[in-house]
Every structure is written in C-alpha cells, then in structure tokens.
PDB file of C-alpha atoms in Angstrom:
ATOM      1  CA  MET A   1     -60.659 171.013 234.535  1.00 88.00           C
ATOM      2  CA  ARG A   2     -63.025 168.241 235.511  1.00 80.00           C
ATOM      3  CA  HIS A   3     -66.380 169.932 235.064  1.00 92.00           C
ATOM      4  CA  ASN A   4     -69.371 167.558 234.941  1.00 91.00           C
ATOM      5  CA  LYS A   5     -67.285 164.415 235.485  1.00 86.00           C
ATOM      6  CA  LYS A   6     -68.959 163.050 238.550  1.00 89.00           C
ATOM      7  CA  PHE A   7     -68.382 159.293 238.651  1.00 90.00           C
ATOM      8  CA  ASN A   8     -66.089 157.769 241.256  1.00 92.00           C
ATOM      9  CA  HIS A   9     -62.619 156.996 239.904  1.00 94.00           C
ATOM     10  CA  LEU A  10     -61.944 154.639 242.859  1.00 95.00           C
ATOM     11  CA  GLY A  11     -58.279 155.730 242.932  1.00 95.00           C
ATOM     12  CA  ARG A  12     -57.492 153.792 239.733  1.00 96.00           C
ATOM     13  CA  LYS A  13     -56.680 154.454 236.096  1.00 96.00           C
ATOM     14  CA  LYS A  14     -59.351 153.671 233.507  1.00 95.00           C
ATOM     15  CA  ALA A  15     -58.070 150.248 232.481  1.00 97.00           C
ATOM     16  CA  HIS A  16     -57.685 149.120 236.088  1.00 98.00           C
ATOM     17  CA  ARG A  17     -61.143 150.445 236.998  1.00 97.00           C
ATOM     18  CA  ASP A  18     -62.766 148.685 234.031  1.00 97.00           C
ATOM     19  CA  ALA A  19     -61.062 145.416 234.933  1.00 97.00           C
ATOM     20  CA  LEU A  20     -62.157 145.762 238.559  1.00 97.00           C
ATOM     21  CA  LEU A  21     -65.801 146.440 237.666  1.00 97.00           C
ATOM     22  CA  SER A  22     -65.838 143.662 235.083  1.00 97.00           C
ATOM     23  CA  ASN A  23     -64.488 141.120 237.573  1.00 97.00           C
ATOM     24  CA  MET A  24     -66.899 142.266 240.281  1.00 97.00           C
ATOM     25  CA  THR A  25     -69.826 141.981 237.850  1.00 97.00           C
ATOM     26  CA  ILE A  26     -68.791 138.423 236.965  1.00 97.00           C
ATOM     27  CA  SER A  27     -68.619 137.543 240.664  1.00 97.00           C
ATOM     28  CA  LEU A  28     -72.014 139.139 241.279  1.00 97.00           C
ATOM     29  CA  ILE A  29     -73.618 137.155 238.457  1.00 96.00           C
ATOM     30  CA  MET A  30     -72.038 133.857 239.483  1.00 96.00           C
ATOM     31  CA  HIS A  31     -72.496 134.141 243.272  1.00 96.00           C
ATOM     32  CA  LYS A  32     -75.597 136.426 243.398  1.00 95.00           C
ATOM     33  CA  ARG A  33     -74.086 138.350 246.363  1.00 96.00           C
ATOM     34  CA  ILE A  34     -70.653 139.837 247.043  1.00 97.00           C
ATOM     35  CA  PHE A  35     -69.158 141.709 249.974  1.00 97.00           C
ATOM     36  CA  THR A  36     -67.223 144.888 249.149  1.00 97.00           C
ATOM     37  CA  THR A  37     -66.813 148.534 250.099  1.00 97.00           C
ATOM     38  CA  LEU A  38     -69.692 150.949 249.691  1.00 97.00           C
ATOM     39  CA  ALA A  39     -67.913 153.066 247.047  1.00 97.00           C
ATOM     40  CA  LYS A  40     -67.150 150.021 244.890  1.00 97.00           C
ATOM     41  CA  ALA A  41     -70.710 148.727 245.268  1.00 97.00           C
ATOM     42  CA  LYS A  42     -72.193 152.016 244.103  1.00 97.00           C
ATOM     43  CA  ALA A  43     -69.844 152.090 241.103  1.00 97.00           C
ATOM     44  CA  LEU A  44     -70.661 148.429 240.379  1.00 97.00           C
ATOM     45  CA  ARG A  45     -74.393 149.113 240.353  1.00 97.00           C
ATOM     46  CA  VAL A  46     -73.954 151.738 237.617  1.00 96.00           C
ATOM     47  CA  TYR A  47     -71.803 149.310 235.608  1.00 97.00           C
ATOM     48  CA  ALA A  48     -73.765 146.073 236.091  1.00 97.00           C
ATOM     49  CA  GLU A  49     -77.417 147.098 235.826  1.00 96.00           C
ATOM     50  CA  PRO A  50     -77.315 148.038 232.106  1.00 96.00           C
ATOM     51  CA  LEU A  51     -75.634 144.699 231.374  1.00 96.00           C
ATOM     52  CA  ILE A  52     -78.298 142.833 233.353  1.00 96.00           C
ATOM     53  CA  ASN A  53     -80.977 144.798 231.515  1.00 96.00           C
ATOM     54  CA  ARG A  54     -79.541 143.604 228.183  1.00 95.00           C
ATOM     55  CA  ALA A  55     -80.091 139.999 229.287  1.00 95.00           C
ATOM     56  CA  LYS A  56     -83.875 140.427 229.144  1.00 95.00           C
ATOM     57  CA  GLU A  57     -83.789 140.001 225.368  1.00 94.00           C
ATOM     58  CA  ASP A  58     -81.699 136.999 224.383  1.00 95.00           C
ATOM     59  CA  SER A  59     -80.219 137.878 221.011  1.00 96.00           C
ATOM     60  CA  THR A  60     -76.803 137.384 219.476  1.00 97.00           C
ATOM     61  CA  ALA A  61     -76.182 141.133 219.467  1.00 97.00           C
ATOM     62  CA  ASN A  62     -76.966 141.464 223.171  1.00 97.00           C
ATOM     63  CA  ARG A  63     -74.797 138.467 224.032  1.00 97.00           C
ATOM     64  CA  ARG A  64     -71.883 139.986 222.118  1.00 97.00           C
ATOM     65  CA  LEU A  65     -72.309 143.389 223.783  1.00 97.00           C
ATOM     66  CA  VAL A  66     -72.363 141.832 227.256  1.00 97.00           C
ATOM     67  CA  PHE A  67     -69.421 139.560 226.421  1.00 97.00           C
ATOM     68  CA  ALA A  68     -67.431 142.617 225.283  1.00 97.00           C
ATOM     69  CA  HIS A  69     -67.696 143.965 228.850  1.00 97.00           C
ATOM     70  CA  LEU A  70     -67.367 140.741 230.847  1.00 96.00           C
ATOM     71  CA  GLN A  71     -65.056 138.474 228.766  1.00 95.00           C
ATOM     72  CA  ASP A  72     -66.336 135.357 230.554  1.00 95.00           C
ATOM     73  CA  LYS A  73     -68.458 132.772 228.731  1.00 96.00           C
ATOM     74  CA  LYS A  74     -69.766 131.104 231.900  1.00 97.00           C
ATOM     75  CA  ALA A  75     -70.949 134.414 233.364  1.00 97.00           C
ATOM     76  CA  VAL A  76     -72.678 135.412 230.121  1.00 97.00           C
ATOM     77  CA  THR A  77     -74.412 132.021 229.923  1.00 97.00           C
ATOM     78  CA  GLU A  78     -75.518 132.300 233.577  1.00 96.00           C
ATOM     79  CA  LEU A  79     -76.749 135.851 233.014  1.00 96.00           C
ATOM     80  CA  PHE A  80     -78.809 135.055 229.927  1.00 96.00           C
ATOM     81  CA  SER A  81     -80.260 131.773 231.235  1.00 95.00           C
ATOM     82  CA  VAL A  82     -80.770 131.863 235.019  1.00 95.00           C
ATOM     83  CA  VAL A  83     -80.734 135.565 235.877  1.00 95.00           C
ATOM     84  CA  ALA A  84     -82.780 136.673 232.856  1.00 94.00           C
ATOM     85  CA  GLN A  85     -85.667 134.367 233.802  1.00 94.00           C
ATOM     86  CA  LYS A  86     -85.944 135.876 237.280  1.00 92.00           C
ATOM     87  CA  ILE A  87     -85.728 139.514 236.181  1.00 92.00           C
ATOM     88  CA  ALA A  88     -87.987 139.215 233.141  1.00 91.00           C
ATOM     89  CA  ASP A  89     -90.894 141.175 234.650  1.00 93.00           C
ATOM     90  CA  ARG A  90     -88.845 143.660 236.735  1.00 93.00           C
ATOM     91  CA  PRO A  91     -88.624 147.144 235.163  1.00 93.00           C
ATOM     92  CA  GLY A  92     -85.264 147.985 236.770  1.00 93.00           C
ATOM     93  CA  GLY A  93     -83.462 148.002 240.100  1.00 94.00           C
ATOM     94  CA  TYR A  94     -81.868 144.588 239.793  1.00 95.00           C
ATOM     95  CA  THR A  95     -79.370 145.041 242.644  1.00 96.00           C
ATOM     96  CA  ARG A  96     -79.670 145.862 246.333  1.00 96.00           C
ATOM     97  CA  ILE A  97     -76.950 147.364 248.535  1.00 97.00           C
ATOM     98  CA  LEU A  98     -77.096 146.633 252.268  1.00 96.00           C
ATOM     99  CA  LYS A  99     -74.562 148.324 254.545  1.00 97.00           C
ATOM    100  CA  THR A 100     -72.726 146.089 257.028  1.00 96.00           C
ATOM    101  CA  GLY A 101     -70.667 148.571 259.044  1.00 96.00           C
ATOM    102  CA  ASN A 102     -67.013 149.565 258.945  1.00 97.00           C
ATOM    103  CA  ARG A 103     -63.946 147.439 258.230  1.00 95.00           C
ATOM    104  CA  LEU A 104     -61.565 146.940 261.145  1.00 95.00           C
ATOM    105  CA  GLY A 105     -58.285 147.712 259.376  1.00 94.00           C
ATOM    106  CA  ASP A 106     -58.997 151.026 257.680  1.00 96.00           C
ATOM    107  CA  ASN A 107     -62.531 151.862 258.862  1.00 96.00           C
ATOM    108  CA  ALA A 108     -63.877 151.725 255.299  1.00 96.00           C
ATOM    109  CA  LYS A 109     -67.647 151.486 254.953  1.00 97.00           C
ATOM    110  CA  THR A 110     -68.501 147.944 253.913  1.00 98.00           C
ATOM    111  CA  CYS A 111     -71.644 146.468 252.440  1.00 97.00           C
ATOM    112  CA  PHE A 112     -72.877 143.650 250.317  1.00 95.00           C
ATOM    113  CA  ILE A 113     -74.482 143.991 246.937  1.00 97.00           C
ATOM    114  CA  GLU A 114     -76.866 141.311 245.769  1.00 96.00           C
ATOM    115  CA  LEU A 115     -79.269 140.523 242.983  1.00 95.00           C
ATOM    116  CA  VAL A 116     -82.748 141.386 244.258  1.00 93.00           C
ATOM    117  CA  ASP A 117     -84.688 138.382 242.959  1.00 90.00           C
ATOM    118  CA  PHE A 118     -82.280 135.818 244.412  1.00 90.00           C
ATOM    119  CA  ASN A 119     -82.650 136.664 248.118  1.00 86.00           C
ATOM    120  CA  GLU A 120     -85.348 134.275 249.353  1.00 82.00           C
ATOM    121  CA  ASN A 121     -85.594 135.879 252.812  1.00 83.00           C
ATOM    122  CA  MET A 122     -86.488 139.300 251.420  1.00 77.00           C
ATOM    123  CA  LEU A 123     -89.009 137.792 249.007  1.00 73.00           C
ATOM    124  CA  LYS A 124     -90.813 135.982 251.861  1.00 74.00           C
ATOM    125  CA  GLU A 125     -91.041 139.128 253.948  1.00 69.00           C
ATOM    126  CA  LYS A 126     -92.433 141.037 251.007  1.00 61.00           C
ATOM    127  CA  THR A 127     -95.242 138.546 250.339  1.00 56.00           C
ATOM    128  CA  GLU A 128     -96.515 138.336 253.912  1.00 63.00           C
ATOM    129  CA  LYS A 129     -99.588 140.486 254.518  1.00 65.00           C
ATOM    130  CA  LYS A 130     -99.453 142.500 257.717  1.00 67.00           C
ATOM    131  CA  THR A 131    -102.683 143.053 259.611  1.00 72.00           C
ATOM    132  CA  THR A 132    -103.579 146.586 260.563  1.00 75.00           C
ATOM    133  CA  ARG A 133    -103.554 147.386 264.224  1.00 75.00           C
ATOM    134  CA  THR A 134    -105.505 150.053 266.047  1.00 73.00           C
ATOM    135  CA  ARG A 135    -104.604 151.711 269.317  1.00 77.00           C
ATOM    136  CA  ARG A 136    -108.031 151.477 270.867  1.00 77.00           C
ATOM    137  CA  SER A 137    -109.626 148.220 271.801  1.00 69.00           C
ATOM    138  CA  ARG A 138    -112.750 146.973 270.116  1.00 70.00           C
ATOM    139  CA  LYS A 139    -116.032 147.613 271.892  1.00 70.00           C
ATOM    140  CA  SER A 140    -117.856 144.589 273.179  1.00 65.00           C
ATOM    141  CA  SER A 141    -120.864 143.350 271.276  1.00 61.00           C
ATOM    142  CA  LYS A 142    -123.078 143.397 274.394  1.00 59.00           C
ATOM    143  CA  PRO A 143    -125.605 146.242 274.678  1.00 59.00           C
ATOM    144  CA  ALA A 144    -124.741 149.020 277.140  1.00 58.00           C
ATOM    145  CA  ALA A 145    -128.028 148.612 279.139  1.00 60.00           C
ATOM    146  CA  GLU A 146    -127.099 145.122 280.180  1.00 60.00           C
ATOM    147  CA  ALA A 147    -124.669 145.252 283.078  1.00 60.00           C
ATOM    148  CA  PRO A 148    -121.942 142.631 283.237  1.00 61.00           C
ATOM    149  CA  VAL A 149    -122.611 139.926 285.829  1.00 62.00           C
ATOM    150  CA  ALA A 150    -119.893 139.623 288.440  1.00 64.00           C
ATOM    151  CA  GLU A 151    -118.887 136.041 289.024  1.00 66.00           C
ATOM    152  CA  THR A 152    -118.067 134.892 292.500  1.00 65.00           C
ATOM    153  CA  PRO A 153    -114.756 133.100 292.777  1.00 64.00           C
ATOM    154  CA  ALA A 154    -115.080 129.385 293.424  1.00 66.00           C
ATOM    155  CA  THR A 155    -113.823 128.253 296.797  1.00 67.00           C
ATOM    156  CA  GLU A 156    -111.239 125.542 296.795  1.00 67.00           C
ATOM    157  CA  THR A 157    -111.607 122.619 299.153  1.00 67.00           C
ATOM    158  CA  PRO A 158    -108.401 121.607 300.894  1.00 68.00           C
ATOM    159  CA  ALA A 159    -107.026 118.356 299.622  1.00 69.00           C
ATOM    160  CA  ALA A 160    -107.241 115.456 302.054  1.00 68.00           C
ATOM    161  CA  GLU A 161    -103.871 114.232 303.166  1.00 56.00           C
TER     162      GLU A 161
END
C-alpha cells in the first residue's frame, strides 16, 4: 500500500530520480533558469529550496551537506558565494515557476523554473510604483457660479497665392 506517499515519482526508480534532481539543481544554480516540464519543475522546487536555504549560513557543515546532494564543487561554490548574497534577506520562496505552454511532440506541460532574485525584469516591475486611477474625472477648481466663457473661433485669412 502507498498510504501517505504523495511525492511525484516521475516514472523513475529512486536512484535515477535523485540523479535527475541533483543534475537539474546544478543546472539551476549555474544558469539561474532552466526549461523543463511542469512535473519536474515542481519536484525540483521541493528538492532545491532546502539546499538553497542552507547556503544562507556559510559553514563547513552546510557545505558538506549540500555537496552530499549535488556532488559538484563549482555548483557548491557558486551557491555559497553568488546565490547566497542575493537571497540573504529572503525568508523563503527562492524559485519561480512560469508556465510556457505544451510541448509539440507529446503535449507535455512545459515551463521554466528560475531563481527569483536573478530575474532583472521582474525586479524592475516590482519596484515601480503604480499611480491610483479613479473612474470619475476631477472637478475643476473654478467656482460653480462663474460660467465658462465661450471662445469664438478665430477666422483664418486665405493665403495669398
């Protein structure tokens, strides 16, 4: 029976699934954004976010724990130096999944998963302050007793040829 075992097995055995998630996490750390299927991205988020959270505190123990999952020195160095500086004040939610539609061959739902603090376009949109708009127009500052003066249109003189 498989009661209370609710994570996605992705159609793979445990060793294959761990290798897949480890490699995808390395690619995510190195490239900051990867394109994949929606199911793999959701499984990757559960796998990668605790590892990224460990990078906030740079200690030998944390480096060894992350290296045990990733087995890539360059990715661990990148995670603890570059990525950790950007996520230092973020309390969680280090990744973002954006759906991109369906794949042509097998109609699988595709998306890209990215590190939140490395997308400059989203950061710019977030910082811009939007002005509030009202449906009704503002009333004029002139008093109501004073009637508006109608201007007569100026007559144009024909140009001499």
